[in-house]
Coordinates of C-alpha atoms in Angstrom, one line a residue:
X29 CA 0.0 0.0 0.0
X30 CA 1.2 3.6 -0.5
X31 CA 1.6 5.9 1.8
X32 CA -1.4 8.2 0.6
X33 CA -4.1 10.0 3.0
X34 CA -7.1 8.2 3.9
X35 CA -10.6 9.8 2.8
X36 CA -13.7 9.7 4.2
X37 CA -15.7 7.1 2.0
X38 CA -18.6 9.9 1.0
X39 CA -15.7 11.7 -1.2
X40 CA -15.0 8.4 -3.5
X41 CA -15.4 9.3 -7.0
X42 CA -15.6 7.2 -9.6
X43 CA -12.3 6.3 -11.6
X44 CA -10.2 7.6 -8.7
X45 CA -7.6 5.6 -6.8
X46 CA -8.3 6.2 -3.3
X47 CA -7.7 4.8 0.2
X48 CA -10.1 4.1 3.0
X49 CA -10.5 2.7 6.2
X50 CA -13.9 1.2 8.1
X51 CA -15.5 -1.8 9.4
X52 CA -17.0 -4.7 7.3
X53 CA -20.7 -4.8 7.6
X54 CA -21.0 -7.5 6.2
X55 CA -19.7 -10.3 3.6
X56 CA -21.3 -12.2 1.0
X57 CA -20.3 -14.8 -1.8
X58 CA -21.4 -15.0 -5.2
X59 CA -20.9 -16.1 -8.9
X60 CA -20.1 -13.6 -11.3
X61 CA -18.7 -14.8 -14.6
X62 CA -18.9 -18.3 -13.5
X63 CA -16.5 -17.7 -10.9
X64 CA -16.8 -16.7 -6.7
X65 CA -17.1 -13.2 -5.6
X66 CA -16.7 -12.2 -2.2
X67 CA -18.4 -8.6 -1.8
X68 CA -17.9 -7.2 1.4
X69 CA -19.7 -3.6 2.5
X70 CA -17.1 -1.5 4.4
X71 CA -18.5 1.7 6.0
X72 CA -17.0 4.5 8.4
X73 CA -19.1 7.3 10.1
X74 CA -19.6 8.9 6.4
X75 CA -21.1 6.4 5.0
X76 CA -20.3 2.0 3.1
X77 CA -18.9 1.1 -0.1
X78 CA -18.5 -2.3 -1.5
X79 CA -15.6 -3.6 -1.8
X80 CA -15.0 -7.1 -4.5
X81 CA -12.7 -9.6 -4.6
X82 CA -12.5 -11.2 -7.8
X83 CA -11.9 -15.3 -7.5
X84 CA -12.4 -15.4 -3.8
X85 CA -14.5 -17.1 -1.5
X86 CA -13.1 -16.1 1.7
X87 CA -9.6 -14.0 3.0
X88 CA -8.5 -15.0 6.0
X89 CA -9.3 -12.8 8.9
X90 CA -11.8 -10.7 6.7
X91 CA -15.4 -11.0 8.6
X92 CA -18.2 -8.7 10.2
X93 CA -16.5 -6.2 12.5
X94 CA -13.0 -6.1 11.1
X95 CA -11.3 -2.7 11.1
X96 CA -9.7 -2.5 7.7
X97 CA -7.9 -0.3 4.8
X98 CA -8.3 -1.0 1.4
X99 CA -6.7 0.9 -1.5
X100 CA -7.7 0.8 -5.4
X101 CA -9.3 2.0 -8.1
X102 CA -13.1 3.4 -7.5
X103 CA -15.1 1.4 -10.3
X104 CA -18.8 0.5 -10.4
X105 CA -20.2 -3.3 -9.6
X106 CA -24.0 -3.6 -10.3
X107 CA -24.5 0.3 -11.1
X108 CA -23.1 1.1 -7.6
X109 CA -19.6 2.7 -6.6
X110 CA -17.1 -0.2 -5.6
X111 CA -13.5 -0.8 -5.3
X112 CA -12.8 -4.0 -6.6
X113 CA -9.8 -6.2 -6.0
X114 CA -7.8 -3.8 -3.7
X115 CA -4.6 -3.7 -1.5
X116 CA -5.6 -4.3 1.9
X117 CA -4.5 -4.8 5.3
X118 CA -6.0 -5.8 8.3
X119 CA -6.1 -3.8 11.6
X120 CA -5.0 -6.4 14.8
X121 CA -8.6 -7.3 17.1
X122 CA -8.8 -5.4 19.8

C-alpha cells in the first residue's frame, strides 16, 4: 500500500484511486462470470462502499467487524460505486 491519505468514503469518485479505512458490515459470496465473488460492505461514520474480490471465497481474517484499509481504483459493480480487488491490510482485534 502507498503511503497516501485516507478519505472519508462519502468523497470516493468514480475512476479515482483512493484509500479508506472502516468496518466490514457485512460479507457475501457469489458467482459472477462463472466464478466466486466475495463482496464485502465496508462503512466508516460517512457512509459504506462495497468492496469485490474477484476469484475469492473467503480472505482469512476478513469478517463482520473487522477494522480494515483497502486501497484501489473506484469502479462501479452492479451500477453502484465499488473498489474492486484492492490492496488491503488488516487492523490487529482489539
Amino acid at each position: 500500500m502507498t503511503d497516501a491519505p485516507v478519505i472519508p468514503i462519502c468523497e470516493l469518485r468514480h475512476r479515482e484511486r483512493a484509500r479508506v479505512k472502516g468496518r466490514v458490515r457485512s460479507l457475501r459470496v457469489r458467482p459472477w462470470a462463472d466464478s466466486p465473488t466475495l463482496e464485502i460492505v465496508l462503512v466508516d461514520e460517512t457512509g459504506g462502499i462495497p468492496v469485490v474480490f474477484l476469484a475469492r471465497r473467503r480472505i482469512g481474517g476478513i469478517r463482520p467487524g473487522t477494522v480494515m484499509t483497502v486501497e484501489g481504483m473506484v469502479g462501479s459493480h452492479e451500477r453502484r460505486l465499488a473498489i474492486l480487488n484492492p490492496d488491503y491490510e488488516l487492523e490487529p482485534a482489539s
